[in-house]
mmCIF file of C-alpha atoms in Angstrom:
data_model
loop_
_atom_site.group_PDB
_atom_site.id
_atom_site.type_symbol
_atom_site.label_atom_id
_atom_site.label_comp_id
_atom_site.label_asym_id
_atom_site.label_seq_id
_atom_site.Cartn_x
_atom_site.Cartn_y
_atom_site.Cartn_z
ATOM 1 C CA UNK A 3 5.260 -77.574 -3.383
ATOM 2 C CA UNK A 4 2.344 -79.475 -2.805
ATOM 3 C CA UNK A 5 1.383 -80.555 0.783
ATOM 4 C CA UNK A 6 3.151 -84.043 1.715
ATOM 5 C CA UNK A 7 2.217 -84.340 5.214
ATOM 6 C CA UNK A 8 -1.246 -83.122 7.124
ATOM 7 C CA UNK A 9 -0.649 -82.066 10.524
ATOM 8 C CA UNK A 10 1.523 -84.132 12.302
ATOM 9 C CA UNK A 11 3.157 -82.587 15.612
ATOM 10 C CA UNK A 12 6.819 -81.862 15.427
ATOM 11 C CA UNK A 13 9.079 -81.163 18.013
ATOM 12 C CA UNK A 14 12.680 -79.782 17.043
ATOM 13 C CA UNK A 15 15.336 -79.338 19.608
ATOM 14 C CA UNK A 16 18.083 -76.729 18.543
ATOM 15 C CA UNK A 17 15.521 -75.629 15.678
ATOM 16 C CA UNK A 18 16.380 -71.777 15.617
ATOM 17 C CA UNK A 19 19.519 -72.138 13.003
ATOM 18 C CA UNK A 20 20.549 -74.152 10.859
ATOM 19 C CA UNK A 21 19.274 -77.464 9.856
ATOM 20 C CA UNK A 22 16.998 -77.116 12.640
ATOM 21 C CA UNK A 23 15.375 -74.074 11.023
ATOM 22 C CA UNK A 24 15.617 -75.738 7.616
ATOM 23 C CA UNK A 25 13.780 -78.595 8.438
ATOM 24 C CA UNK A 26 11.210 -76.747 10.396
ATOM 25 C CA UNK A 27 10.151 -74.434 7.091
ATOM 26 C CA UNK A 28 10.341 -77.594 5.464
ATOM 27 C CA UNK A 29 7.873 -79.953 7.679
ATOM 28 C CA UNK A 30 5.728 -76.473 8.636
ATOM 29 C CA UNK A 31 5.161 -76.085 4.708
ATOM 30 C CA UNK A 32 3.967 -79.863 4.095
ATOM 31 C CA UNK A 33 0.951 -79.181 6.606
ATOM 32 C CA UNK A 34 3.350 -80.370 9.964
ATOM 33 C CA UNK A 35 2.335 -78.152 13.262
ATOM 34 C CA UNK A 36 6.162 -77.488 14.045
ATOM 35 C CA UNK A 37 7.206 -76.707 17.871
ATOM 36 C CA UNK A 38 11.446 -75.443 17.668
ATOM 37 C CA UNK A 39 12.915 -75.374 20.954
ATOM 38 C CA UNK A 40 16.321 -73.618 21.505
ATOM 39 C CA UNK A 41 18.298 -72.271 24.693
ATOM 40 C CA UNK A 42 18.216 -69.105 22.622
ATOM 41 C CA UNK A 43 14.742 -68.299 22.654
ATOM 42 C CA UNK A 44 14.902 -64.709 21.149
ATOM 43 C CA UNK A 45 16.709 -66.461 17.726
ATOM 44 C CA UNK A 46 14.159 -69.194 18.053
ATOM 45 C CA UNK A 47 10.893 -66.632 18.036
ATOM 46 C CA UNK A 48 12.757 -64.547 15.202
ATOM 47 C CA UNK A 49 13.308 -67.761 13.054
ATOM 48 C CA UNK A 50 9.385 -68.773 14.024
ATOM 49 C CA UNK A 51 7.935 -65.805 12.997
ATOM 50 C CA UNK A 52 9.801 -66.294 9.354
ATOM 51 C CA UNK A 53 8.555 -69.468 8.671
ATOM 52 C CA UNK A 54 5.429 -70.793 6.649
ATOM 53 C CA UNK A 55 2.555 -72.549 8.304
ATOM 54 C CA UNK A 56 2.062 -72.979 12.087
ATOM 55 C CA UNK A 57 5.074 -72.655 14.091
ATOM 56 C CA UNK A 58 5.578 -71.926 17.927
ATOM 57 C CA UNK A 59 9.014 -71.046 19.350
ATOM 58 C CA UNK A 60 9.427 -72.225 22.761
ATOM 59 C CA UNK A 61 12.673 -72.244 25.313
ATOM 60 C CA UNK A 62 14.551 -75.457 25.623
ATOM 61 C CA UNK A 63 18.327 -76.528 27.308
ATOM 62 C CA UNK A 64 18.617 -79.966 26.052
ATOM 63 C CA UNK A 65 21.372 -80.314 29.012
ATOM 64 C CA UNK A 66 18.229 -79.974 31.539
ATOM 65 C CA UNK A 67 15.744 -82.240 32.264
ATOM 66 C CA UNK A 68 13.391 -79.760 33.084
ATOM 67 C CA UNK A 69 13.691 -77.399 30.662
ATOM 68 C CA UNK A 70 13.581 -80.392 28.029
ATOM 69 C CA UNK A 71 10.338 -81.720 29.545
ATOM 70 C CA UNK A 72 8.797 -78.419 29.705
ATOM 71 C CA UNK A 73 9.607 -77.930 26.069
ATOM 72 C CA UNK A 74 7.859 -81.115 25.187
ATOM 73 C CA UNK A 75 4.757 -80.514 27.586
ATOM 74 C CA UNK A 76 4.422 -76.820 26.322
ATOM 75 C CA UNK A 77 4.425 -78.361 22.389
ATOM 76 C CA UNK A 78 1.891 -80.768 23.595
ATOM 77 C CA UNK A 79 -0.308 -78.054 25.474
ATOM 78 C CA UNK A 80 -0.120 -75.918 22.544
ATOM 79 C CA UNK A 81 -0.189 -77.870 19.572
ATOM 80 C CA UNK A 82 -1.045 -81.646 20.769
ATOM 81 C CA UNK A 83 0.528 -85.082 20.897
ATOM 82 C CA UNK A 84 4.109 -85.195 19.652
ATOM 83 C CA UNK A 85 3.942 -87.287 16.610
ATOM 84 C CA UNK A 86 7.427 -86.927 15.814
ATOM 85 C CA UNK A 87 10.367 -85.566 17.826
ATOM 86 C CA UNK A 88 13.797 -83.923 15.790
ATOM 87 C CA UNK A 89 16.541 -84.457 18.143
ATOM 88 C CA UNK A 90 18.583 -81.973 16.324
ATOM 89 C CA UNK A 91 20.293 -79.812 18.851
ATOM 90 C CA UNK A 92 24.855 -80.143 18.777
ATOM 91 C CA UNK A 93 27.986 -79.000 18.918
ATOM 92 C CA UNK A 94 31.265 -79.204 17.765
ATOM 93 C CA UNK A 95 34.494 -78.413 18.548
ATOM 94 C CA UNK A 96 37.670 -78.337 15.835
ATOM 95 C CA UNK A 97 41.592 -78.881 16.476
ATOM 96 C CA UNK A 98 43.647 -81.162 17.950
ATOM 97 C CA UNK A 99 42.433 -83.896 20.880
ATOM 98 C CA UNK A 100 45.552 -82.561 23.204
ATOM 99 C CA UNK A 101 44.525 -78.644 23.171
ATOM 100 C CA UNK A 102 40.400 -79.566 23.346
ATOM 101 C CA UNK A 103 39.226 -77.373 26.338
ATOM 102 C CA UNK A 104 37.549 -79.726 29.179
ATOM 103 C CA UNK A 105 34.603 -76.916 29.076
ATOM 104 C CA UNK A 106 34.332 -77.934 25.283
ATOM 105 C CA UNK A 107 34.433 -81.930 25.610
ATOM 106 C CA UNK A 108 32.441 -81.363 28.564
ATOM 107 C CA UNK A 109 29.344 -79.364 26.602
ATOM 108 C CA UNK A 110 29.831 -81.650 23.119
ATOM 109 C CA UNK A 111 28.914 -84.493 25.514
ATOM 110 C CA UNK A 112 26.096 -83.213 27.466
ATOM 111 C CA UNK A 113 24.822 -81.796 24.298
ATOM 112 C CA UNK A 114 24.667 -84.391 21.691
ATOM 113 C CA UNK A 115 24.900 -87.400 23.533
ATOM 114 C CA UNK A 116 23.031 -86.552 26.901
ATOM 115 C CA UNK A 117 21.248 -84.318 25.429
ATOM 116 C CA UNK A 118 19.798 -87.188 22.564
ATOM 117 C CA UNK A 119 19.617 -89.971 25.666
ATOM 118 C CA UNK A 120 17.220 -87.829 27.361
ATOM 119 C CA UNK A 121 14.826 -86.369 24.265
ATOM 120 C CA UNK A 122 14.174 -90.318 23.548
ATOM 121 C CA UNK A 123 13.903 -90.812 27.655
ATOM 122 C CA UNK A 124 11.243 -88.519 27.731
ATOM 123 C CA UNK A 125 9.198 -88.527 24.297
ATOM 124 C CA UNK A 126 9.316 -92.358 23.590
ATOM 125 C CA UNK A 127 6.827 -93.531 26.815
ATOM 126 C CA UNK A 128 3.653 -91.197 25.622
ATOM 127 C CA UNK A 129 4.544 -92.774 22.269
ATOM 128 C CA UNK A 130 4.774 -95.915 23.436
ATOM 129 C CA UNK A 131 1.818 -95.312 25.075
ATOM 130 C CA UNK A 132 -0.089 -93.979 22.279
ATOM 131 C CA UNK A 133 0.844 -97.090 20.537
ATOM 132 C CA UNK A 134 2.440 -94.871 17.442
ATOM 133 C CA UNK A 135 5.305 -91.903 17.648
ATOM 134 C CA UNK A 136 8.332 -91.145 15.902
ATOM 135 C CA UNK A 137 12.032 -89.954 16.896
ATOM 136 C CA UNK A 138 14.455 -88.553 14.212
ATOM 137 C CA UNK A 139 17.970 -87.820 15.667
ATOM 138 C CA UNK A 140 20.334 -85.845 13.456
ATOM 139 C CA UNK A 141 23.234 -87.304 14.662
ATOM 140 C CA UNK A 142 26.691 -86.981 12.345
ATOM 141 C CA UNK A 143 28.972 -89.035 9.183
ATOM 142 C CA UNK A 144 31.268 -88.723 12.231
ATOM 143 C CA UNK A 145 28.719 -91.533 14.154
ATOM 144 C CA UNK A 146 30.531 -94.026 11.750
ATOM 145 C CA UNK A 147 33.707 -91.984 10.667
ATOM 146 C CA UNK A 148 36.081 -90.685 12.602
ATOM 147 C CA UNK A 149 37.947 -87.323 11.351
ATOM 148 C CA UNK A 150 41.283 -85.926 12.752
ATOM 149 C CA UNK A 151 40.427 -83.391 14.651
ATOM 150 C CA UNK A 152 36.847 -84.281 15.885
ATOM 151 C CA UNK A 153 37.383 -86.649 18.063
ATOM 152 C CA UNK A 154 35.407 -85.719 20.663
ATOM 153 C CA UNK A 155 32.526 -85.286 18.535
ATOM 154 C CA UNK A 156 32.847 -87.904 16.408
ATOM 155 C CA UNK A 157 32.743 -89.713 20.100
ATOM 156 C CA UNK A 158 29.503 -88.285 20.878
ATOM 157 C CA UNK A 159 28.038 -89.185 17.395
ATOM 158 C CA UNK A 160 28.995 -93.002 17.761
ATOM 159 C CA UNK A 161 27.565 -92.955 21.281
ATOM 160 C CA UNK A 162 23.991 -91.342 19.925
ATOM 161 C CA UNK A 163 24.206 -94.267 17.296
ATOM 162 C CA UNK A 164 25.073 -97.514 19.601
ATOM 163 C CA UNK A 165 22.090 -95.693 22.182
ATOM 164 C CA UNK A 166 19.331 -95.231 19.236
ATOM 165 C CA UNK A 167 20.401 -98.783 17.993
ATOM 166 C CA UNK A 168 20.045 -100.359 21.371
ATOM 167 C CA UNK A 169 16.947 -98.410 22.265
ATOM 168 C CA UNK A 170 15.554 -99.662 18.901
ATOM 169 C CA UNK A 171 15.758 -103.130 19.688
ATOM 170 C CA UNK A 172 13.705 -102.573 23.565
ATOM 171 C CA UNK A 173 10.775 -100.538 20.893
ATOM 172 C CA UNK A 174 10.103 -103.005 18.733
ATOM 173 C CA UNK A 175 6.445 -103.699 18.003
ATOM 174 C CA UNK A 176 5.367 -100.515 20.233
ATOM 175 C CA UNK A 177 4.428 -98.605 17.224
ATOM 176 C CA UNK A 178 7.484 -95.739 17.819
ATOM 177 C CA UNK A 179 9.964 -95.390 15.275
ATOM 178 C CA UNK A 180 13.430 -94.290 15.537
ATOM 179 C CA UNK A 181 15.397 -92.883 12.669
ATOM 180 C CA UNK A 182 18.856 -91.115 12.514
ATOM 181 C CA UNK A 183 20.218 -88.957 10.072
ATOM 182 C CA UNK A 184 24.108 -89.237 9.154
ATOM 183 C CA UNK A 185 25.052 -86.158 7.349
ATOM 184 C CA UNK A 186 28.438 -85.306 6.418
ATOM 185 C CA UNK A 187 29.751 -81.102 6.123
ATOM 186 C CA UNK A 188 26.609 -79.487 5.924
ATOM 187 C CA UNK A 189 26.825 -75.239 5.366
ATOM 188 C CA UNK A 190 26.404 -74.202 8.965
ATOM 189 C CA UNK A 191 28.076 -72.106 11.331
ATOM 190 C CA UNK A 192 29.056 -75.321 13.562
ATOM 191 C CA UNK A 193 30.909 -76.582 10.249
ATOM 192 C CA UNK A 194 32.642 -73.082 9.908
ATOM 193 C CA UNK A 195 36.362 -73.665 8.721
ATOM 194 C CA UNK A 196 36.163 -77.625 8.101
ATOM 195 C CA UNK A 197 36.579 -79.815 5.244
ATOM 196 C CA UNK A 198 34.401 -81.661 3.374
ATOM 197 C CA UNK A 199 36.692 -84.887 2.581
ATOM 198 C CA UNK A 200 35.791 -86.670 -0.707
ATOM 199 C CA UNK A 201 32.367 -85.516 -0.053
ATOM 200 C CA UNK A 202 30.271 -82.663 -1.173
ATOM 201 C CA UNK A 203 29.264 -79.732 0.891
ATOM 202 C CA UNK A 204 25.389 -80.405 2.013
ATOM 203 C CA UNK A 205 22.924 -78.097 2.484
ATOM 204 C CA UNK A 206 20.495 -78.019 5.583
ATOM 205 C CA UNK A 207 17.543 -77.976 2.829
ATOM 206 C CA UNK A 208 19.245 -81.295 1.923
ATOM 207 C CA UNK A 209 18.736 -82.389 5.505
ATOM 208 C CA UNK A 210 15.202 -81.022 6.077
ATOM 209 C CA UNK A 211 14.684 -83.001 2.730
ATOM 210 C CA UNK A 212 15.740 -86.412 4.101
ATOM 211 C CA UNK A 213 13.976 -85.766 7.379
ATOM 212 C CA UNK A 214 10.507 -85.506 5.759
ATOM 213 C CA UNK A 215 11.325 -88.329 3.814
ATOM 214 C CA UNK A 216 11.803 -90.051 6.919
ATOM 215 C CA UNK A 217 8.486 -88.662 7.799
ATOM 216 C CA UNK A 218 7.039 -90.367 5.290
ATOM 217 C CA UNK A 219 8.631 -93.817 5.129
ATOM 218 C CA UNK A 220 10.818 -94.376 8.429
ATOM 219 C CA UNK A 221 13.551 -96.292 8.034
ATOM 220 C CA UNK A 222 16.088 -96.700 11.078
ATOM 221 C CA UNK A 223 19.465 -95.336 9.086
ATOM 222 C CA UNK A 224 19.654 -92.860 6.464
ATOM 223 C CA UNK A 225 23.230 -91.752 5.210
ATOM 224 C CA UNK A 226 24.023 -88.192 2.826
ATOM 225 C CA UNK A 227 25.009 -88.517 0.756
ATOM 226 C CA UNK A 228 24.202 -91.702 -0.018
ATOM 227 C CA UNK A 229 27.370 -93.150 -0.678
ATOM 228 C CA UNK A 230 29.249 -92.403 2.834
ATOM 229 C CA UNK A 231 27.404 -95.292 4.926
ATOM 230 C CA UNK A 232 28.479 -97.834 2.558
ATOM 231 C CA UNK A 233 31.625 -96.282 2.271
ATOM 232 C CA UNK A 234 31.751 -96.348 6.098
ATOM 233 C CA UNK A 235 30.767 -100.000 6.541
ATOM 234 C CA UNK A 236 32.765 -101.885 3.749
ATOM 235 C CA UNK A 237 36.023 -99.751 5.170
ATOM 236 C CA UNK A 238 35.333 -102.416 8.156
ATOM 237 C CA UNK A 239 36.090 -105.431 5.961
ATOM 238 C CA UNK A 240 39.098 -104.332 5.038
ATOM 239 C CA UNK A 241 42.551 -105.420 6.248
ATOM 240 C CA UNK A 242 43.582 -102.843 8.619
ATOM 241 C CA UNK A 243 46.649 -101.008 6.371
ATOM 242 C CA UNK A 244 44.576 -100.590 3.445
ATOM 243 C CA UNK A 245 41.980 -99.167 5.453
ATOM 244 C CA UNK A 246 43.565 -96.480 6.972
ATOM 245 C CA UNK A 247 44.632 -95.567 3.382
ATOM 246 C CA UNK A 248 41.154 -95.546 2.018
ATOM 247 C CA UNK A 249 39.937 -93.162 4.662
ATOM 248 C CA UNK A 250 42.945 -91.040 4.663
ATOM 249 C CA UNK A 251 41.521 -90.888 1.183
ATOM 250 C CA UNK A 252 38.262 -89.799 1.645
ATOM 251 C CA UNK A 253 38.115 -88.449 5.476
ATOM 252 C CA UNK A 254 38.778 -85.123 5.837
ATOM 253 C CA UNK A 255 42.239 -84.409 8.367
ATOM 254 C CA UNK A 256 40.066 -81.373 10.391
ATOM 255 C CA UNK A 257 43.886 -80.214 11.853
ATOM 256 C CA UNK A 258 45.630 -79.806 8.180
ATOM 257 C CA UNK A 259 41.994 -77.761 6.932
ATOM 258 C CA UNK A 260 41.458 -75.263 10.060
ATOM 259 C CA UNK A 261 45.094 -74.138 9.792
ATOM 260 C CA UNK A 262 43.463 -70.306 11.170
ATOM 261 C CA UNK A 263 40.898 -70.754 13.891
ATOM 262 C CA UNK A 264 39.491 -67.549 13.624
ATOM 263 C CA UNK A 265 36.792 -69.117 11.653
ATOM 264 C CA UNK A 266 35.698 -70.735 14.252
ATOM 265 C CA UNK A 267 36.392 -68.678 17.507
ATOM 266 C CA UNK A 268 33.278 -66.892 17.413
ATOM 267 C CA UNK A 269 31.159 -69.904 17.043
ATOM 268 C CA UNK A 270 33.559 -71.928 19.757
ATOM 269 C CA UNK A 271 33.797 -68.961 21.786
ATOM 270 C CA UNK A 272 29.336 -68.500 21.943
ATOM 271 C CA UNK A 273 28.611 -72.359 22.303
ATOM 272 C CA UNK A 274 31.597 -74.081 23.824
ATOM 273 C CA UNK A 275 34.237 -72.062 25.667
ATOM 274 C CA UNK A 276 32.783 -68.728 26.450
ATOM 275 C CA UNK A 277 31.061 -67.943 29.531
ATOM 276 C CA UNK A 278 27.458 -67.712 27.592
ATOM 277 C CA UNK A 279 28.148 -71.329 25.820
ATOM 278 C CA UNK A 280 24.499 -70.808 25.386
ATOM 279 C CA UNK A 281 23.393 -71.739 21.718
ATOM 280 C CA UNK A 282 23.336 -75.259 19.878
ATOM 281 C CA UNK A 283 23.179 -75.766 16.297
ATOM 282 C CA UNK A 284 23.978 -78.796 14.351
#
């Protein structure tokens, strides 16, 4: 693969799994200096120490203003300006809205929303400042869709959308960027047990691919595949009834696919409802 990008700084929250990982090996072999930041910072030095080019692993809790700034000082100590910040660190948890632990709702919220509101609260000024920067948010199909079953994420995902969106508007003309990702199933643990609807199963190679793209050419909204944000936004037009059959169509019912758990009880367990709750991984 030939070298695409020549040393930009990266930041990636919840980079030691995942598509984190994936899109750290892929921006660290392009020529990026990549930073991954993760509340498990053995994993995160393990997954460093794999990966191509020049990558430092370095502690960050997404739910703490501290640790979060200290992750982004430390990358800038270390490595330089931040040219682009991943916001890339979530969590999900599967089955119906009724039996959702409060622990779980509670952690999906501080994680990927919070967690999103306060990368862009603390990277965009020294952008802004700089007069150039760029913020990538992996956020979710479920920012624009809303599958049985994930309604508390899918909650979350919407949120991170109407912030960036909002945010976007107050950065115009400062030079920083702001993109977000909407992926649908992508192989990872947090999808463990889920359907994929009329969609395919992504990779997080697919992801990391779209990312540097974005890298490349920003653009605010960026869909995979391709298909779903049209999908998503002509649904809208429609008269209500015909709607709901159109998505029932193509949405995946999360309650009907996880009909055994146990897929996802070590995952929920570790992240969500355990007394660790201690890794993130989109």
């Amino acid at each position: 693969m030939g070298r695409v990008l020549v040393g930009p700084v990266v930041a990636i929250t919840g980079g030691a799994r995942g598509i984190g990982r994936a899109v750290a090996a892929h921006l660290a072999r392009s020529g990026a200096r990549v930073a991954i930041g993760d509340r498990d910072l053995e994993q995160a030095r393990a997954s460093a120490g794999q990966l191509p080019g020049k990558v430092e692993a370095l502690g960050c809790d997404v739910t703490d203003t501290s640790s979060f700034s200290l992750f982004l000082q430390s990358v800038r100590e270390r490595l330089g300006p931040i040219d682009v910040l991943v916001n890339n660190a979530g969590l999900m948890w599967v089955g119906p809205f009724d039996q959702e632990p409060e622990e779980a709702a509670r952690r999906q919220i501080e994680v990927n929303l919070h967690g999103t509101i306060r990368g862009v609260k603390l990277a965009a000024p020294a952008m802004r400042e700089r007069g150039r920067g760029h913020i990538i948010t992996i956020a979710s199909a479920a920012a624009r869709l809303s599958p049985a079953g994930e309604s508390t994420y899918a909650a979350t995902k919407h949120g991170v959308l109407g912030y960036l969106s909002g945010v976007r508007s107050e950065l115009r003309g400062s030079g920083v960027q702001l993109s977000v990702v909407l992926p649908g199933v992508v192989r990872t643990e947090l999808a463990a047990g889920t359907a994929t609807g009329a969609a395919r199963l992504l990779t997080p190679e697919e992801v990391a691919r779209a990312v540097a793209g974005l890298v490349r050419r920003p653009r605010f909204e960026v869909s995979l595949p391709a298909h779903v944000g049209p999908l998503a936004r002509w649904a809208q037009v429609l008269p209500q009834g015909l709607r709901d059959f159109l998505l029932r169509l193509a949405v995946p019912d999360q309650i009907a696919a996880l009909a055994d758990k146990r897929a996802r009880h070590s995952y929920e367990e570790r992240n969500l409802t355990g007394p660790e709750s201690a890794g993130e991984e989109p």
